[in-house]
Coordinates of C-alpha atoms in Angstrom, one line a residue:
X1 CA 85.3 41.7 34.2
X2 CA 88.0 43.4 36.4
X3 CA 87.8 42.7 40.1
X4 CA 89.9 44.8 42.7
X5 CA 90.6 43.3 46.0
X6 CA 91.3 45.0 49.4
X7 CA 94.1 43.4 51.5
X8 CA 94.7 44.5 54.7
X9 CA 97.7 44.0 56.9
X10 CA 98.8 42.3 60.0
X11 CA 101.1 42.8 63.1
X12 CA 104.5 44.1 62.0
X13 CA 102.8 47.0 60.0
X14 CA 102.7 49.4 63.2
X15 CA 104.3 52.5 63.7
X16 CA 104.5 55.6 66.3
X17 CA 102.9 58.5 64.2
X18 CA 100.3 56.1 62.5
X19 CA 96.9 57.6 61.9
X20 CA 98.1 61.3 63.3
X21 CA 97.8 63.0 59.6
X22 CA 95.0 60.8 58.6
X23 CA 92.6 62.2 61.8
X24 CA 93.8 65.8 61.0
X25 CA 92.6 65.7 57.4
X26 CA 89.9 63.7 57.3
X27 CA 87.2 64.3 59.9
X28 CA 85.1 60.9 59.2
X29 CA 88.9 59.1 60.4
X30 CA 88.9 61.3 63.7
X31 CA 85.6 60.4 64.8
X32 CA 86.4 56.8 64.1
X33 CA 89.9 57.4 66.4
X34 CA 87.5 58.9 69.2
X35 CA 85.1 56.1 68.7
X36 CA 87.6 53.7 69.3
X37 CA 89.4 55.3 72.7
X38 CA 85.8 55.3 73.9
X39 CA 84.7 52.0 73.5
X40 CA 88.3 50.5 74.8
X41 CA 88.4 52.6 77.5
X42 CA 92.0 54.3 77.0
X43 CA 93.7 56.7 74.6
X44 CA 94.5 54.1 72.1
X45 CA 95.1 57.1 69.7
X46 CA 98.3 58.6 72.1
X47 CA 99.5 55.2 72.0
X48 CA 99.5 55.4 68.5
X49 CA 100.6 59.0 67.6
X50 CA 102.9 59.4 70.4
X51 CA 104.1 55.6 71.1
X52 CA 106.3 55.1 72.9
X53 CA 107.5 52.5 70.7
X54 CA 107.7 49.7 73.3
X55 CA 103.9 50.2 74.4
X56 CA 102.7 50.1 70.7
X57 CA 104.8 47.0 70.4
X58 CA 102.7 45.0 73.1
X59 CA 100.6 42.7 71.0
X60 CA 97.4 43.7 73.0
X61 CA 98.0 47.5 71.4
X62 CA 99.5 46.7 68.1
X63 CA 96.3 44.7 67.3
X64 CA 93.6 47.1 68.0
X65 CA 95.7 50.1 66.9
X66 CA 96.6 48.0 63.2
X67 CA 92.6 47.5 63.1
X68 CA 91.5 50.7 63.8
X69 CA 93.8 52.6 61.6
X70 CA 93.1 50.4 58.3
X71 CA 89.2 51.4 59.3
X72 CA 90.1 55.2 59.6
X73 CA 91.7 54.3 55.8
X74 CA 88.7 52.3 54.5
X75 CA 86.6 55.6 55.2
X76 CA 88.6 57.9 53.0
X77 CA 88.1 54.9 50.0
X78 CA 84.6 54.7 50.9
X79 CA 84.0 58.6 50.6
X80 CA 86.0 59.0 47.3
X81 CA 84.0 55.8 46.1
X82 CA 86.6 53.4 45.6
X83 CA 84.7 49.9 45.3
X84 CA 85.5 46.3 45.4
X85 CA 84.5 43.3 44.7
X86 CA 86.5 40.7 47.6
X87 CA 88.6 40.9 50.7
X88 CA 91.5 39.3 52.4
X89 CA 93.8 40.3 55.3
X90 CA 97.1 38.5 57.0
X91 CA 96.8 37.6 60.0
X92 CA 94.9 39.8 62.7
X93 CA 94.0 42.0 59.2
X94 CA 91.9 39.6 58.5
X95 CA 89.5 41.1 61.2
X96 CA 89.8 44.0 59.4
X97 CA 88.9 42.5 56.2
X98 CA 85.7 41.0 58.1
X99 CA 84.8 44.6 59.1
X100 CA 85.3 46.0 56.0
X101 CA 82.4 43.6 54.4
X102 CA 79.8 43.9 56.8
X103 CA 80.5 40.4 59.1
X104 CA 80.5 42.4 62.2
X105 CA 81.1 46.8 63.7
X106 CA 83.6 48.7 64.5
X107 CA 82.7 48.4 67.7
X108 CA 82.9 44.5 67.7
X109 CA 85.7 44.0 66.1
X110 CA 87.9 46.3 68.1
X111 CA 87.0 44.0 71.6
X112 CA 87.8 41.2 69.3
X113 CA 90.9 42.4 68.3
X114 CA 91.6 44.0 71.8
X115 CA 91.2 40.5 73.6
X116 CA 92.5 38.4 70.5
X117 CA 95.8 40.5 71.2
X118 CA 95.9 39.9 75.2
X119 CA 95.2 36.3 74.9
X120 CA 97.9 36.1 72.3
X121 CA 100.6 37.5 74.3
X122 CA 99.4 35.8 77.2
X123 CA 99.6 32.4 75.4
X124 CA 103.5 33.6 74.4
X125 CA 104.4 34.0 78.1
X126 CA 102.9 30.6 79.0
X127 CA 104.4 28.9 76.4
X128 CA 107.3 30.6 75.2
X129 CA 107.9 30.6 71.2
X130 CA 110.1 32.0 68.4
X131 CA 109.4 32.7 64.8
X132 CA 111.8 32.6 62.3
X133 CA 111.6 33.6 58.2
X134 CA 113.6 31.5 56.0
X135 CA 113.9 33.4 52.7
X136 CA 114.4 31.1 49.3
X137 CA 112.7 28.0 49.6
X138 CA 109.8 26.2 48.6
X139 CA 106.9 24.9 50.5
X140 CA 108.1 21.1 51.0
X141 CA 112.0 22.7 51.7
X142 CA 110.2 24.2 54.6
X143 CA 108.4 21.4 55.7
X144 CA 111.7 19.1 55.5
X145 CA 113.5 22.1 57.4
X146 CA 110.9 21.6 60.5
X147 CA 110.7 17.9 60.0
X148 CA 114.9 17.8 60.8
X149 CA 113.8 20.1 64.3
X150 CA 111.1 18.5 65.4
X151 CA 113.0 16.0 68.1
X152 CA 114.1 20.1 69.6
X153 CA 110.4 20.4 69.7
X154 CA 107.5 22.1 67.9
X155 CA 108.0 23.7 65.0
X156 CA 105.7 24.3 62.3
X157 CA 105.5 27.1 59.0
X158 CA 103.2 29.7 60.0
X159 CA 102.9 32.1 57.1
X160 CA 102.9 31.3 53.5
X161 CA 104.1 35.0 52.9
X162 CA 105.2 34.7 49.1
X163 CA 107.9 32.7 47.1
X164 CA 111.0 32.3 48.6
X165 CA 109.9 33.5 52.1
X166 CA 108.0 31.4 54.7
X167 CA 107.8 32.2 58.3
X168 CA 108.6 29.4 60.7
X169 CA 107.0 29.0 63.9
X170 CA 107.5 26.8 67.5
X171 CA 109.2 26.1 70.5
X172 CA 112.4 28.3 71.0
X173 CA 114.9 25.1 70.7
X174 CA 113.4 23.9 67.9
X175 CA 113.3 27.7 65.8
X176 CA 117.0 27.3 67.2
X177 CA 117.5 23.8 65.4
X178 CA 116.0 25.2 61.9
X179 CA 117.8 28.0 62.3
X180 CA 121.0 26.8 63.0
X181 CA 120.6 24.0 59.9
X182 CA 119.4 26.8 57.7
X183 CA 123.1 28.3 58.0
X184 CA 124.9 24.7 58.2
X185 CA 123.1 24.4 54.3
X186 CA 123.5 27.7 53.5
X187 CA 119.8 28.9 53.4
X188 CA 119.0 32.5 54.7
X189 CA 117.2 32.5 58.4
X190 CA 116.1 35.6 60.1
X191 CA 115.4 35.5 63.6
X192 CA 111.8 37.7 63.8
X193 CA 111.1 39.9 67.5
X194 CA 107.6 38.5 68.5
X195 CA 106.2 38.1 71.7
X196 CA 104.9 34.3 71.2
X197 CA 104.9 31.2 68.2
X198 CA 102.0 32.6 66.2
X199 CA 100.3 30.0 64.2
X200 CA 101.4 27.1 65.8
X201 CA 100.5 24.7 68.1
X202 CA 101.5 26.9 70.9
X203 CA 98.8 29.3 70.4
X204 CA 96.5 26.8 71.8
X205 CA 95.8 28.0 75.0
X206 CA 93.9 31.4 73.5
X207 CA 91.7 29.7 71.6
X208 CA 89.0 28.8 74.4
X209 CA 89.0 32.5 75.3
X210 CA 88.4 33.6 71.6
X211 CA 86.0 31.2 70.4
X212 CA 84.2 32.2 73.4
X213 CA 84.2 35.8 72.8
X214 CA 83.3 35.2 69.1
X215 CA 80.9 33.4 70.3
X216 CA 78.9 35.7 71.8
X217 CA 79.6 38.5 68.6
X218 CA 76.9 39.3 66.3
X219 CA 78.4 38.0 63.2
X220 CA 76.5 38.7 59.6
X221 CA 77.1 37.1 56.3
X222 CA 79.6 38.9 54.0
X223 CA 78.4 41.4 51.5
X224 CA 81.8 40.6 49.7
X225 CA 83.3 37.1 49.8
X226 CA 86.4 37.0 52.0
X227 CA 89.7 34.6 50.9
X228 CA 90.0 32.9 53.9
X229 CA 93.8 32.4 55.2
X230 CA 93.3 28.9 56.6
X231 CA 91.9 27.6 52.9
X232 CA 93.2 30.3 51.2
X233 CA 89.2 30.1 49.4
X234 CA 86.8 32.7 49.5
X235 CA 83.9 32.3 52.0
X236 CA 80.7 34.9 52.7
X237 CA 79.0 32.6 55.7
X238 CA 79.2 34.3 59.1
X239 CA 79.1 31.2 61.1
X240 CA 82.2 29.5 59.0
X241 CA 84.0 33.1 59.6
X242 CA 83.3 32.2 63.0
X243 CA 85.3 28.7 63.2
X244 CA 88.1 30.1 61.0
X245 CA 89.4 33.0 63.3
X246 CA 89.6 30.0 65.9
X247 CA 91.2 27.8 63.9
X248 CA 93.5 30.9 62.4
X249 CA 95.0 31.3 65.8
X250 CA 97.0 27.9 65.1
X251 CA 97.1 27.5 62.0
X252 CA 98.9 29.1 58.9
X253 CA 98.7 32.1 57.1
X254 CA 98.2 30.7 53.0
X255 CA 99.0 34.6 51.8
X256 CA 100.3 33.5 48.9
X257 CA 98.2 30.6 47.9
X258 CA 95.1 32.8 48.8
X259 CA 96.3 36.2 46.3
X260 CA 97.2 33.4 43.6
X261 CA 93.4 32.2 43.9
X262 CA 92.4 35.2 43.9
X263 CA 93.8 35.9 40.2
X264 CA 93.3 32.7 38.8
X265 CA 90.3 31.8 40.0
X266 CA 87.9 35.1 41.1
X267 CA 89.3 37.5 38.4
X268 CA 91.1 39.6 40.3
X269 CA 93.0 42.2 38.5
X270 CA 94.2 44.9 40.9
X271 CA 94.6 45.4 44.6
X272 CA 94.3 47.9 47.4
X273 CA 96.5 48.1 50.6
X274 CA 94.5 49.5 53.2
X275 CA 96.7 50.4 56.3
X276 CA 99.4 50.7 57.7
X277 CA 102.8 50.1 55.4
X278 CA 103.2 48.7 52.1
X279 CA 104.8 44.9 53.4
X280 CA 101.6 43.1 51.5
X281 CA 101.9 45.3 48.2
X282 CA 105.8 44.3 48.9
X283 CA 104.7 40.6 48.6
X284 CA 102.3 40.9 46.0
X285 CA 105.4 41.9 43.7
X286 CA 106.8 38.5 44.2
X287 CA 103.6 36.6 44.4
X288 CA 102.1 38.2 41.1
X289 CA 103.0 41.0 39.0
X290 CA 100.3 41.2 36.8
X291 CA 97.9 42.2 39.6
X292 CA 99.4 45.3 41.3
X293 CA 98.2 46.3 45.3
X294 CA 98.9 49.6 45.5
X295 CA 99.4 50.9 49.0
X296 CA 97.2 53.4 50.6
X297 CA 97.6 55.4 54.0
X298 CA 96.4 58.9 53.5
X299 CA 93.9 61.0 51.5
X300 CA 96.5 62.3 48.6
X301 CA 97.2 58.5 48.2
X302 CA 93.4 57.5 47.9
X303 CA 92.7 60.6 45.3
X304 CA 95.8 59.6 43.3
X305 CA 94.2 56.0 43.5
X306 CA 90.9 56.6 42.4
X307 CA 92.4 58.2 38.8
X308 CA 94.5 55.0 38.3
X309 CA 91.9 52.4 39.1

């Protein structure tokens, strides 16, 4: 039987503008908008329509603002009727993801995301960190690449993004090191702007806050199995949700290995992006070809969806 996913995307997917057409078209995605300004107590939704670009950019507005607009999205696909059957998301989508099949609100989920976001940058300026994505080689190239660093320091893969491209992750001497190897051998290395070492080691410090604050979240069981992106397996238990965003924070992203699982061993035949850009329908192309994510952002795109699906 076919299965569709919905995949939902991380930091990097932000934009000034994003959600401005969506909350003047679709009146469920403007209350949503409203919803969310309340409950964090400033005008998330200027921040997002009107930027400026710098103040999106700060990791403790990029997360909440990703969130909210892939949930002002996920009502359009709801009201046209669009189902599925599992969820995944990169990164701080994976909240999304979470939200989308019942494991906690809105409301919830947007502190989470809110704090996870402040804690994250905060942990960047205590321990300063790089990332790096080295583009065209394989999962034990990368682990030989960080290996050779190591004596500059930490550094550690951090997202399994697809074939040929795997985001590296550590202390700024040691990204240095890989980096500068990668061109001694000839590999391609591109420095990424981030405010911290995501998934890695240096994200320690934010966990205690987190788990804390998770903690104290009503979390549910999943009505639709979630591919986790620490095992890259699917998993429906709220409290094991609970221990994985903790353990997310340092660990890596498995994108690839968890859309592969998802095809060879749920079923999955076809994807929706739900958010912001098209970078995970990007990846999917390289990951798998035979199960296509289309991309979603606005109503036209969700009504010329629902007569392909």
């Amino acid at each position: 039987m076919a299965k569709t996913i919905f995949v939902f995307p991380g930091q990097g997917a932000q934009y000034v503008g994003m959600g401005k057409a969506l909350s003047e078209s679709f009146a469920p995605a403007k209350e949503l908008l409203q919803k969310a300004d309340d409950v964090l107590g400033f005008s998330l939704s200027k921040v997002m329509f009107d930027g400026p670009e710098e103040d999106l950019k700060m990791t403790a507005n990029t997360q909440p603002a990703l969130f909210v607009f892939s949930m002002m999205v996920l009502e359009i696909l709801k009201a046209e009727g669009i189902p599925f059957d599992l969820v995944a998301g990169h990164s701080l989508g994976e909240y999304s993801a979470i939200c989308a099949a019942g494991g906690f609100s809105f409301e919830d989920g947007l502190k989470l995301v809110r704090l996870r976001g402040s804690l994250m940058a905060e942990a960047g300026r205590t321990n300063p960190g790089a990332m790096a994505a080295i583009i065209g080689v394989d999962d034990e190239k990368i682990q030989a690449l960080c290996d050779e660093a190591k004596d500059a320091g930490v550094v550690v893969p951090a997202n399994f993004n697809c074939p040929g491209q795997i985001v590296v992750s550590g202390e700024v001497d040691a990204v240095n090191k890989l980096v500068a190897n990668c061109a001694s051998a000839g590999i391609k290395a591109v420095p990424l702007a981030v405010s911290g070492a995501f998934h890695s080691p240096l994200m320690q410090s934010a966990q205690p806050g987190l788990a804390d604050a998770i903690a104290q979240t009503a979390f549910h069981d999943l009505q639709k199995p979630l591919i986790a992106n620490v095992t890259a397996k699917e998993v429906t238990s709220g409290n094991e949700i609970k221990d994985l965003l903790v353990r997310q924070l340092v660990n890596p992203v498995r994108w690839s290995q968890s859309m592969l699982y998802a095809q060879k061993e749920l079923g999955v035949t076809a994807g929706v992006e739900v958010g912001a850009g098209h970078v995970l329908a990007g990846l999917q192309r390289k990951i798998d070809r035979s199960v296509k994510i289309s991309a979603v952002e606005s109503v036209e795109a969700v009504q010329a969806l629902k007569g392909a699906l």
